[in-house]
Structures are given as C-alpha cells and as structure tokens.
Coordinates of C-alpha atoms in Angstrom, one line a residue:
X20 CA 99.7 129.7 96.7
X21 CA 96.2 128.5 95.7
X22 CA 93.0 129.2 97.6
X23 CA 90.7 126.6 98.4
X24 CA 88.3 127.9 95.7
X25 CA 90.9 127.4 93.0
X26 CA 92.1 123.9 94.8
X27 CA 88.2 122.9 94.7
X28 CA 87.9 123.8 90.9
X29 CA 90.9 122.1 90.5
X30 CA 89.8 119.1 91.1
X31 CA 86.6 119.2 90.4
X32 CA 88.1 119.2 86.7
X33 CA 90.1 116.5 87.3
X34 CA 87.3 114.6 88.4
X35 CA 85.5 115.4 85.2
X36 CA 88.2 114.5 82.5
X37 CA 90.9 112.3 84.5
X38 CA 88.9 109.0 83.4
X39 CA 89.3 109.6 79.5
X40 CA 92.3 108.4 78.9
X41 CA 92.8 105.9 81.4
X42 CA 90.3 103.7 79.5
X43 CA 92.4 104.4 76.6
X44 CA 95.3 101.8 78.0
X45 CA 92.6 99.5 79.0
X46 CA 90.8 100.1 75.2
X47 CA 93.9 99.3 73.6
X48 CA 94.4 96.5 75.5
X49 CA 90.7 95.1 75.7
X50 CA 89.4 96.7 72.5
X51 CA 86.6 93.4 71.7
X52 CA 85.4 92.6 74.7
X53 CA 85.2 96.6 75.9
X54 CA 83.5 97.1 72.4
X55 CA 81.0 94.2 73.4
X56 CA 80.2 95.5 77.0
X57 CA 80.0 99.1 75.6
X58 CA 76.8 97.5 74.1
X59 CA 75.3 96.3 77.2
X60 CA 76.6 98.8 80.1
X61 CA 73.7 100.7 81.4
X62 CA 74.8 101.7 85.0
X63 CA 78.1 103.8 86.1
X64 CA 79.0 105.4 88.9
X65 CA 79.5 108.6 90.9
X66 CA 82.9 109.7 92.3
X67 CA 81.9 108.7 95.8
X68 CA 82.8 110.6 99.1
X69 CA 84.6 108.5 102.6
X70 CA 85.3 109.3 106.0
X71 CA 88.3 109.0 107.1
X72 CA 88.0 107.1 110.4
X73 CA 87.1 104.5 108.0
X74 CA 89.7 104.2 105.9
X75 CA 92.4 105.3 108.3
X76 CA 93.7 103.7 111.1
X77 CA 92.7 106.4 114.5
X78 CA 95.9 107.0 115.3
X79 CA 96.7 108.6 112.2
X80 CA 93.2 110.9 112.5
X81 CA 94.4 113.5 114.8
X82 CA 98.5 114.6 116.0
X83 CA 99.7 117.5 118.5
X84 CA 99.8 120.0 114.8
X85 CA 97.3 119.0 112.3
X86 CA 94.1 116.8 112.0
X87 CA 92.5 115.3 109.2
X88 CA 88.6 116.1 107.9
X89 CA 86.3 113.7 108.2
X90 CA 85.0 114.3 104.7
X91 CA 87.5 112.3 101.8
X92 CA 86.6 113.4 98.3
X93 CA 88.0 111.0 96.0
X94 CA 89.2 111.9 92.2
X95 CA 87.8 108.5 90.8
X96 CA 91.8 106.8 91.3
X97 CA 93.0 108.5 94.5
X98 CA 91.6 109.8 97.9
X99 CA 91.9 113.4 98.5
X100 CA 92.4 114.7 102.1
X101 CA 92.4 118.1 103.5
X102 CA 94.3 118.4 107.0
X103 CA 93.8 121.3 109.2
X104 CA 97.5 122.0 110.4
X105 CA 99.1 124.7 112.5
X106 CA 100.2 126.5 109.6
X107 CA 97.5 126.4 107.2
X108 CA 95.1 124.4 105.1
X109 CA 96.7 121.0 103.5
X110 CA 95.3 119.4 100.5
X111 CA 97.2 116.4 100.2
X112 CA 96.4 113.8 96.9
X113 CA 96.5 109.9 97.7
X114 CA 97.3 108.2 101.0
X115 CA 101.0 107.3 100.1
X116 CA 101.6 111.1 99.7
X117 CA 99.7 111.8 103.4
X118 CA 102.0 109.1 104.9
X119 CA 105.1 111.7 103.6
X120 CA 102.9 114.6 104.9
X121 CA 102.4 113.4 108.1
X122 CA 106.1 112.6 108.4
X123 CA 107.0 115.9 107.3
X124 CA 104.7 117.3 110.1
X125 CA 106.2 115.2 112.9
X126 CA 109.6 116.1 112.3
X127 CA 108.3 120.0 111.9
X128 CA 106.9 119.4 115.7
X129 CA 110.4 118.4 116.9
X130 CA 112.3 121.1 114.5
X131 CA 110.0 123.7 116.6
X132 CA 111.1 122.2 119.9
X133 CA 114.5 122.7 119.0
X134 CA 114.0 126.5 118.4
X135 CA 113.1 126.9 122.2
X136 CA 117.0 125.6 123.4
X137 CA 119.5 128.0 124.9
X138 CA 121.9 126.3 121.8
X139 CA 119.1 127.2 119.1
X140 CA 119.0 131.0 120.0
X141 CA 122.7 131.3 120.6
X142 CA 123.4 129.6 117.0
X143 CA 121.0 131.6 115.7
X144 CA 122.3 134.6 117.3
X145 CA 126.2 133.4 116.1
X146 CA 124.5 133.6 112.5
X147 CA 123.5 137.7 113.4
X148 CA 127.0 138.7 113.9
X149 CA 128.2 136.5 110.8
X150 CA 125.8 139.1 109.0
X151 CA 124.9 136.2 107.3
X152 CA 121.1 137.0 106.7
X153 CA 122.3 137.4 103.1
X154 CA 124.0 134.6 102.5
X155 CA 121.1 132.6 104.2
X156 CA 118.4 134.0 101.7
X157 CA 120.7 133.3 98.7
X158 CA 121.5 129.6 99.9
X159 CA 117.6 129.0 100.3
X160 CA 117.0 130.2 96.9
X161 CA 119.8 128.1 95.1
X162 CA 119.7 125.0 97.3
X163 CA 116.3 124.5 98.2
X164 CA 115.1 123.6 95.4
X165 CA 117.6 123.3 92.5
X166 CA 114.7 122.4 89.4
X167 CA 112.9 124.9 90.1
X168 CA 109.9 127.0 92.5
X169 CA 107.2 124.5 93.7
X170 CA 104.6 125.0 96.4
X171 CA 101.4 124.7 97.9
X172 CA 99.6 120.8 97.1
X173 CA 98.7 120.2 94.1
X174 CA 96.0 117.4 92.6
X175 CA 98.0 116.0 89.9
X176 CA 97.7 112.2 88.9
X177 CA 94.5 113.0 88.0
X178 CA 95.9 115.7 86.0
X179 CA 98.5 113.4 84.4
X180 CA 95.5 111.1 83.6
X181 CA 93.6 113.2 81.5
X182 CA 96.9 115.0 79.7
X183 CA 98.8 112.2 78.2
X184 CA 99.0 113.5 74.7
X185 CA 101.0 116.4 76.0
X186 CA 104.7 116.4 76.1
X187 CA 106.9 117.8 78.1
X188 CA 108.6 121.0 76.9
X189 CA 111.1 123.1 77.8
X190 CA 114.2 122.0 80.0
X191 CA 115.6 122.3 83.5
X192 CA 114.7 126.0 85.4
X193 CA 117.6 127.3 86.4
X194 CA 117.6 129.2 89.9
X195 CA 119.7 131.8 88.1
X196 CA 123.7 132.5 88.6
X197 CA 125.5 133.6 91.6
X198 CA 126.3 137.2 90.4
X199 CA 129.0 139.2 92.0
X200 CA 128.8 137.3 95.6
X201 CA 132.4 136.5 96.4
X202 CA 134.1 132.8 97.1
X203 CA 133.7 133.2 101.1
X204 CA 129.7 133.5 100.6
X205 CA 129.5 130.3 97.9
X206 CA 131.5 128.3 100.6
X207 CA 128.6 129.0 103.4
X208 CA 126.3 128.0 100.6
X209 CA 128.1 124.4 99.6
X210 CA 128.4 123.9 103.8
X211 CA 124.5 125.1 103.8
X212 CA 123.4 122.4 101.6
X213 CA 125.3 119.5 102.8
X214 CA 124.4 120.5 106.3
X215 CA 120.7 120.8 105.3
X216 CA 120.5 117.4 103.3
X217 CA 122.5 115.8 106.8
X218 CA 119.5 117.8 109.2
X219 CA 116.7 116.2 106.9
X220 CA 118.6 112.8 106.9
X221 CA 118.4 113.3 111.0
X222 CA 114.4 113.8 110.5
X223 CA 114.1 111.2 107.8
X224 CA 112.3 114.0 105.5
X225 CA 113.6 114.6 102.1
X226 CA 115.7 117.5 101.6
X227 CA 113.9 118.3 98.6
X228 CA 110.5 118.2 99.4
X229 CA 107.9 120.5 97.6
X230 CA 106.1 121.4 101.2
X231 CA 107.0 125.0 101.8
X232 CA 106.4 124.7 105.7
X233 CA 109.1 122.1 105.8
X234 CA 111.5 124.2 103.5
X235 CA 111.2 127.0 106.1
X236 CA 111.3 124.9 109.2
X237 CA 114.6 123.1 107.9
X238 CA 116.4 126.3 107.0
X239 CA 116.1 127.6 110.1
X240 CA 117.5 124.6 112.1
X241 CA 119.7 123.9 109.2
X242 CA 121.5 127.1 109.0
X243 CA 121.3 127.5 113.4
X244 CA 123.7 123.9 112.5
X245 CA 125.7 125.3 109.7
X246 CA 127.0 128.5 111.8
X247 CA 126.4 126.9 115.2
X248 CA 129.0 124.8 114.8
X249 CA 129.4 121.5 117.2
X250 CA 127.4 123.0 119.9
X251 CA 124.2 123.1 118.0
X252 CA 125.2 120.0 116.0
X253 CA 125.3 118.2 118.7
X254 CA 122.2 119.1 120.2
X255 CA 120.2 118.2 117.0
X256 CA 122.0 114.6 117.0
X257 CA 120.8 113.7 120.5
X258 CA 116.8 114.3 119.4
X259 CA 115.3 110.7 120.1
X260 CA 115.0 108.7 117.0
X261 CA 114.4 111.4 115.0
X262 CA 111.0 112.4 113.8
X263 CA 108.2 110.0 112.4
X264 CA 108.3 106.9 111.0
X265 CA 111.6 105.6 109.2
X266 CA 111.1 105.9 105.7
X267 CA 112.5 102.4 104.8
X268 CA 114.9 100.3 106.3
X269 CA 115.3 98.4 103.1
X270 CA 119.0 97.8 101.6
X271 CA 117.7 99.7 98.3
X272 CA 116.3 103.0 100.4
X273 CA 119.3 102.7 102.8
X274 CA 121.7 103.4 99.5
X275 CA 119.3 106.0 97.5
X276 CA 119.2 107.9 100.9
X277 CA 122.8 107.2 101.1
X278 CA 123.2 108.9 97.7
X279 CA 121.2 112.0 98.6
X280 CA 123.0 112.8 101.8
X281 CA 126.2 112.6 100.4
X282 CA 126.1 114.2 96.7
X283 CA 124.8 117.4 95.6
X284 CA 122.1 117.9 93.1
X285 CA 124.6 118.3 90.2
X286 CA 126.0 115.0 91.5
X287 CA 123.1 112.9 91.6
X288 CA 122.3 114.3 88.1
X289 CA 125.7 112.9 87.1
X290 CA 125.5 109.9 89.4
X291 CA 121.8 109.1 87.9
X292 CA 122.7 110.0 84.4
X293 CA 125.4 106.8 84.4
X294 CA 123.0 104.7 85.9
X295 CA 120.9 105.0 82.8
X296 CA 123.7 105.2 80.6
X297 CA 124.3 101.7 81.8
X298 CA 120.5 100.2 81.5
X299 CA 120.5 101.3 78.1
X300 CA 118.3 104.1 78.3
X301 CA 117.7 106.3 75.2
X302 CA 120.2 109.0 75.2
X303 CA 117.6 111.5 74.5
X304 CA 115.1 110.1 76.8
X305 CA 117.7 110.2 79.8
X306 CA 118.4 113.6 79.1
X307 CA 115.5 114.8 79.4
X308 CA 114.4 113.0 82.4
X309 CA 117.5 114.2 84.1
X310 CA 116.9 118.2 82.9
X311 CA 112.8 117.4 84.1
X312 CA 112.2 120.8 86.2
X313 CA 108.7 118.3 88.1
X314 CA 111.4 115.6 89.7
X315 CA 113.4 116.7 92.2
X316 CA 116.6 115.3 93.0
X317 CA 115.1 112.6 95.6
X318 CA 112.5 111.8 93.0
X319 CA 115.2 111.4 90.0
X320 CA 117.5 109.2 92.4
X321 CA 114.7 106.9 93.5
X322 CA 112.8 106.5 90.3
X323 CA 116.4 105.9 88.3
X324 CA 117.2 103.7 91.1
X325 CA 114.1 101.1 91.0
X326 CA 114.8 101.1 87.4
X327 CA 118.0 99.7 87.8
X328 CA 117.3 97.2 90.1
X329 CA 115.0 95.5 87.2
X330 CA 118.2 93.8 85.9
X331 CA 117.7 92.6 82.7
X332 CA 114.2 93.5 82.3
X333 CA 114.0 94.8 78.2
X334 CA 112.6 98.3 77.2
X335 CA 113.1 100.2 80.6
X336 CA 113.3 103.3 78.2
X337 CA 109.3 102.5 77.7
X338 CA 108.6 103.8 81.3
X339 CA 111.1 106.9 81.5
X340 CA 109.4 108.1 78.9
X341 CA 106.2 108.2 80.2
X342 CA 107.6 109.5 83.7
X343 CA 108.4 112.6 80.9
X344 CA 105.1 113.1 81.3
X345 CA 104.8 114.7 84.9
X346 CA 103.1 117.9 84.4
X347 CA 103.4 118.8 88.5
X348 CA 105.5 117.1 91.6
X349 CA 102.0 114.8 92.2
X350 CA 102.4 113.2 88.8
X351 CA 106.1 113.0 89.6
X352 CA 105.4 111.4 93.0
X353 CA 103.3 109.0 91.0
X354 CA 105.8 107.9 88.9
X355 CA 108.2 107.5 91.5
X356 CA 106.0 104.6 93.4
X357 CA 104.9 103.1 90.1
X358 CA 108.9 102.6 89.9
X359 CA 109.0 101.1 92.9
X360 CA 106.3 98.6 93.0
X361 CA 107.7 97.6 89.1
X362 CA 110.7 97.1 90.9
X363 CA 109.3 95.3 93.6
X364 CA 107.3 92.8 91.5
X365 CA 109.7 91.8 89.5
X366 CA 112.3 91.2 92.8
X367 CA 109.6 89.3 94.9
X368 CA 106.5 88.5 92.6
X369 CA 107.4 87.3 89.3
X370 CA 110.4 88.6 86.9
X371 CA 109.7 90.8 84.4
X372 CA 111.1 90.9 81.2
X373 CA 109.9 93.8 79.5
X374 CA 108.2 97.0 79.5
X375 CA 105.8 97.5 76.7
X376 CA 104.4 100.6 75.7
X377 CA 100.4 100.4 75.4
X378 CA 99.4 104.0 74.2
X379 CA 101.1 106.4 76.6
X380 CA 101.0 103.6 79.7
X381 CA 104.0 101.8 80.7
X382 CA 102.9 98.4 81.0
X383 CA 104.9 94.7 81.5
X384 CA 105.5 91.2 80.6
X385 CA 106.4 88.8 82.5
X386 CA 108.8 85.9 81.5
X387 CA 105.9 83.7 81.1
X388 CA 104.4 86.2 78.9
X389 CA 101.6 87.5 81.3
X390 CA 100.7 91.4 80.6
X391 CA 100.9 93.1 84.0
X392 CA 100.0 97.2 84.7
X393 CA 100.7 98.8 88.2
X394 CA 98.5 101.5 89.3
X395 CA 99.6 102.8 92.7
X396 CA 96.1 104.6 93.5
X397 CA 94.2 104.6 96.4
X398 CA 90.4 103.8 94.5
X399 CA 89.0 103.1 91.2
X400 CA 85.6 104.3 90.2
X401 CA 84.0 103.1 87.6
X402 CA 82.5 106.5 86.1
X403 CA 80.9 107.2 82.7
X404 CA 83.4 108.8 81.5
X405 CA 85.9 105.9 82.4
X406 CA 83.7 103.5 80.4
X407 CA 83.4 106.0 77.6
X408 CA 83.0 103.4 73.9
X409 CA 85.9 104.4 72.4
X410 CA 86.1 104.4 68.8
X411 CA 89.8 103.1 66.8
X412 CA 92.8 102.7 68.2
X413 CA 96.6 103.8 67.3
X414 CA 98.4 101.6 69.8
X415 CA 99.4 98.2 70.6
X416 CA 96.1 95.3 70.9
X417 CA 97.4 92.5 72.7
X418 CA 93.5 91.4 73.8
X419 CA 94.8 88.0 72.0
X420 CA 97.6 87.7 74.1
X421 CA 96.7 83.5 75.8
X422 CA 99.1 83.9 78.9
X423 CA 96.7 86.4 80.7
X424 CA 96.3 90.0 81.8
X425 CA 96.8 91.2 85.2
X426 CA 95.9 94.8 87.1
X427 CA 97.0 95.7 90.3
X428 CA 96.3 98.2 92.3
X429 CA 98.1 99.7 95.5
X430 CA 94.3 100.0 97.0
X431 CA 90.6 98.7 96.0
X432 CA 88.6 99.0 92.8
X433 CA 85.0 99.5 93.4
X434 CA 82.6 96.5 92.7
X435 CA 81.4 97.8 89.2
X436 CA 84.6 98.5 88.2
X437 CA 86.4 95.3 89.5
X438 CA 82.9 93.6 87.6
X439 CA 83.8 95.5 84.4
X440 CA 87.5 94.6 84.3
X441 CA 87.2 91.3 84.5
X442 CA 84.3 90.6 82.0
X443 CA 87.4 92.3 79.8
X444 CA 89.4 89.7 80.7
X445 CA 91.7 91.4 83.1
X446 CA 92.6 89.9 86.3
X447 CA 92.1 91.8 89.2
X448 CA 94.3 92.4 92.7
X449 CA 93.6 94.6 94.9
X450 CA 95.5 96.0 98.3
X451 CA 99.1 95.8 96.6
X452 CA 100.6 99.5 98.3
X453 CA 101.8 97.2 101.6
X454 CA 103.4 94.1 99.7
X455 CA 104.9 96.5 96.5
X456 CA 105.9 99.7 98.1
X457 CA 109.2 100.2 100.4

C-alpha cells in the first residue's frame, strides 16, 4: 500500500499534467475561437483548496468509524478527501466515490457488530473444525477479486486525463489455477462466492470492491455464513435495513444488482459479452473490454448495462473504447458514471443518436444535432496548463457545427473557466451528478 508521501506526490503530478489533454477535446472541438482567446488570456488559475463543511452536508462530516479533514485538495476536475477511519488513512478521489466509501464503512460498522454474537463465534468456530483455514485463504484469493490484485485508493481520473495516448496492453490477470486441491475444497469455494456476493447484496456494497478493509470484513462474515449454515444465515438476514444508504432503487440498478448476485464473474463476462454482441459493439473492442484487468465485474456489468439501455443510439463502440483506457479502478469508476449519466440523458433529457469520437473523448449528438460531453467531476479549474494554445489538430473540428454545443458537468466549473467556455461557444450546465446519476 502507498504512504501518504507517495499518495501526496501522486497527485501533486496529476495536478500538474491532468489539464493537457483535456483541452485537447475542447481544442478539437473549439479550435478558432480557443486560438482567438489564446491571444487575449492573461489570467488563470490556481488548483484551489475547500473545506469540507462547505461543500458537504454535516451529517456526512463525522460517523461512529471515520471522519473527514477539513482541508479538500482539489486535482483541477475532482475533490480529493482524506478520511481518518478506524483502520487507517483514506484518500478517496471525487465525491461520487466518497458516497461508495462511506457506504462501505457503514456496512463495515454493522459487519463488526455481528462478530460480537454467540452465532458469529460459533460459525466461526464450526469453520476451525472444518479445518477450513485453507480453503478460506484460497477462496479469498480466487474469488475476491477475479481481474486481478487492487488496493489502497488511488487518484486516477486525473491520471486518465493526462495519459490518453496510451493504450491499454496486455489482457485479463489471471489469479492463477487451482493446483492439486481436490473437488470437495472447489465446492466450498463456488458456495464461498455466491454466499459472499448474497452477504454484500444484504449490505448493499459491491462484492467486488477495490477497498481492502471491506474485502476482509466480508470474508470473515461471509465465510462465518458459508459454514455456519442457517443459524448464522439467519442472524445476518434479520440486521435492520442493511447498512447505509440503498444504492438505487431504480428498475436498471435493481436488474444489474440482480445480475451480480446471481452469476459468477465468468458469467457476467459471458452475460456482458452478448449484450455487446447485440449493440453491435466491435468484436475486438468487446473483447478487450471484457479481458480489462481495471473493471471489475460490478464495473463491467454496469457500464455494459447503461450502454444498452441507449437503444438505438449509433457508434456505442466510440465510448468502450475509450473506457479501454482505464489505467487504475478510479479511471474505471469514472467511466462507469460517465455511462450512466449518457444513459441517463438520453432516457430523460434529450435522445441521443450517436457517439462521436473527438480525439480520445467520447462525446454525443443529439437527434437535433446538438454536440453534448458528460464530465462526471466534482470541479473545473481553469489552470494554465488547461488553457495551454495548442497548436494543429488530428481529430474531428465540428466548431462549425449551427445546432450548438453543450458541457455538463456532475458539479460546478469555476467562474473563469465557465467564462472561458462559453466565449468558445460551449454551453454550460452545472450541478448535473443528482438529475444524471442513479
């Protein structure tokens, strides 16, 4: 796991090179008028620093195992938060990824309750004389996280803002085979999993979730379930409503949660993989997103899943293959919600009818012909750097385009960069994470 020192250089990087190519989708885009104001500018701004009681609402400040800092560092797109918790330092990027943080948390709270019954300690104990302590470590290691290790919190849109000339290489990381263990021990692991993925259901956290304190939490009450047997089972069911808030009680989260509970990963994989086989998807573009070792199998099913809602919409293939691009489970995160609120738009806004590819930036069209981009980030900051002149252009112009351009952004945009962007002709809203997210 990363120190603070490395976290802190992290992003202090980040914050240095993340606005380069984000100008580049505007550029190609806006390439006269930026040219013109390139001229003029004078004035840009530095990545600013919030509190968070003013930017959170109090009751999300403080909770029986963690508070937040009062100091928010912001990236120039997202806000970055550092949470002192029970169990460590937590760096967590953007507020959409604190709200799954401080679900995760909640439901670790009433996981650790649990451990203090008389039917915890005598599943656990059940698992003891199972000698099952084997059998446990080897399910953790294959079912945990099928697509590879991932840990710790990592500051990635930023990362995937200032690397989108690089592909992705290399396919799915296999957790390795199952050696000599014999059929009795692969049957605990196939129960393990499915009882893990119906315990996280219970919590309403995602099975497949890159924080490690949850991992561990929900092994231990998963596999006290698994070789408890109804006793324990039973005692998990009758927790009150679960932990946190529900993540959605939408029709479309009700089925991908649906989809997660009930099929493996190698299901989904096959269950996602016709799903894009249907839209239309380039074969070689699906296969790749569905070997991509950043997306775990919740990320897949939901991203894969807000694509296919977009009935009809042209060029889906455009976006999946810049979700290729997710260099670390932020970026894939990222992707993930951009889905959504595409999805979202086009069910409740105004239909799309294409994606269009504008350098490496999935952008859209509506039917009427209006040029629309979804950022879901939590502040823009008009920096030097994201002003940067920049000089020819290999992608699409469609500054001509007479039906309008549109931006919108899941939070604000500062007042020089809401300024800038529109004296390029972009239209500007602001506060869209509520109305376009699930």
């Amino acid at each position: 796991m990363q120190n603070s020192g490395d976290r802190s250089w992290r992003t202090a990087r980040l914050c240095r090179i993340a606005g380069r190519f984000l100008v580049i989708g505007f550029f190609f885009l806006s390439l006269p008028a930026l040219t013109a104001w390139g001229k003029q500018a004078a004035k840009f701004e530095k990545l600013p620093v919030f509190q968070a009681s003013k930017i959170l609402p109090t009751n999300l400040l403080k909770g029986s195992n963690y508070e937040i800092q009062e100091k928010v560092q912001c990236d120039g797109f997202n806000y970055i938060y550092d949470i002192k918790t029970d169990y460590g330092p937590l760096r967590v990027e953007s507020s959409a990824l604190l709200k799954v943080r401080l679900r995760e948390l909640a439901a670790i709270e009433k996981m650790q309750k649990i451990e203090k019954t008389q039917e915890f300690e005598e599943a656990f104990a059940h698992t003891a004389e199972d000698s099952a302590e084997s059998t446990f470590n080897l399910a953790k290691s294959l079912v945990t996280n099928p697509a590879g290790t991932v840990s710790g919190i990592a500051s990635g849109v930023g990362s995937y803002l200032s690397g989108l000339g690089h592909s992705i290489r290399g396919g799915l990381q296999g957790s390795g085979s199952g050696g000599d263990h014999d059929e009795s021990t692969w049957k605990k692991i196939i129960g393990f999993a499915k009882t893990k993925r119906e315990v996280s259901y219970r919590f309403k956290v995602d099975p497949y979730s890159d924080y490690q304190v949850l991992q561990n939490q929900l092994d231990r009450i998963s596999w006290a379930a698994f070789a408890g047997g109804k006793t324990f089972s039973l005692a998990v069911a009758m927790v009150p409503g679960g932990a946190g808030a529900a993540i959605s009680t939408t029709r479309f989260a009700a089925d991908m949660n649906k989809a997660i509970v009930d099929k493996s990963p190698g299901e989904l994989s096959e269950f996602n993989a016709d799903k894009l086989k249907a839209m239309g998807i380039d074969t070689a573009v699906a296969k790749k997103f569905i070997e991509h070792p950043q997306y775990s199998p919740t990320r897949k099913t939901y991203l894969v899943g807000a694509l296919d809602e977009m009935k009809g919409v042209e060029n889906r293939t455009a976006f999946l293959q810049a979700a290729l691009l997710a260099s670390n489970p932020s970026v894939a995160f990222y992707f993930e919600q951009q889905a959504i609120m595409y999805g979202i738009y086009h069910h409740d806004v105004k239909p799309l009818a294409r994606f269009v590819q504008v350098g490496p930036y999935p952008f859209a069209e509506t039917k009427e012909g209006v040029t629309v981009g979804l950022f879901p980030i939590d502040y823009l900051v008009w920096t030097e750097e994201m002003a940067v002149k920049v000089e020819g252009s290999d992608g699409e112009s469609v500054n001509n385009k007479k039906k309008g351009k549109t931006l919108l952004f899941g939070g604000t945009v500062s007042k020089m960069a809401r300024k800038n962007l529109t004296a390029m002709g972009w239209k500007v809203e602001e506060n869209m994470a509520e109305r376009l997210s699930l």
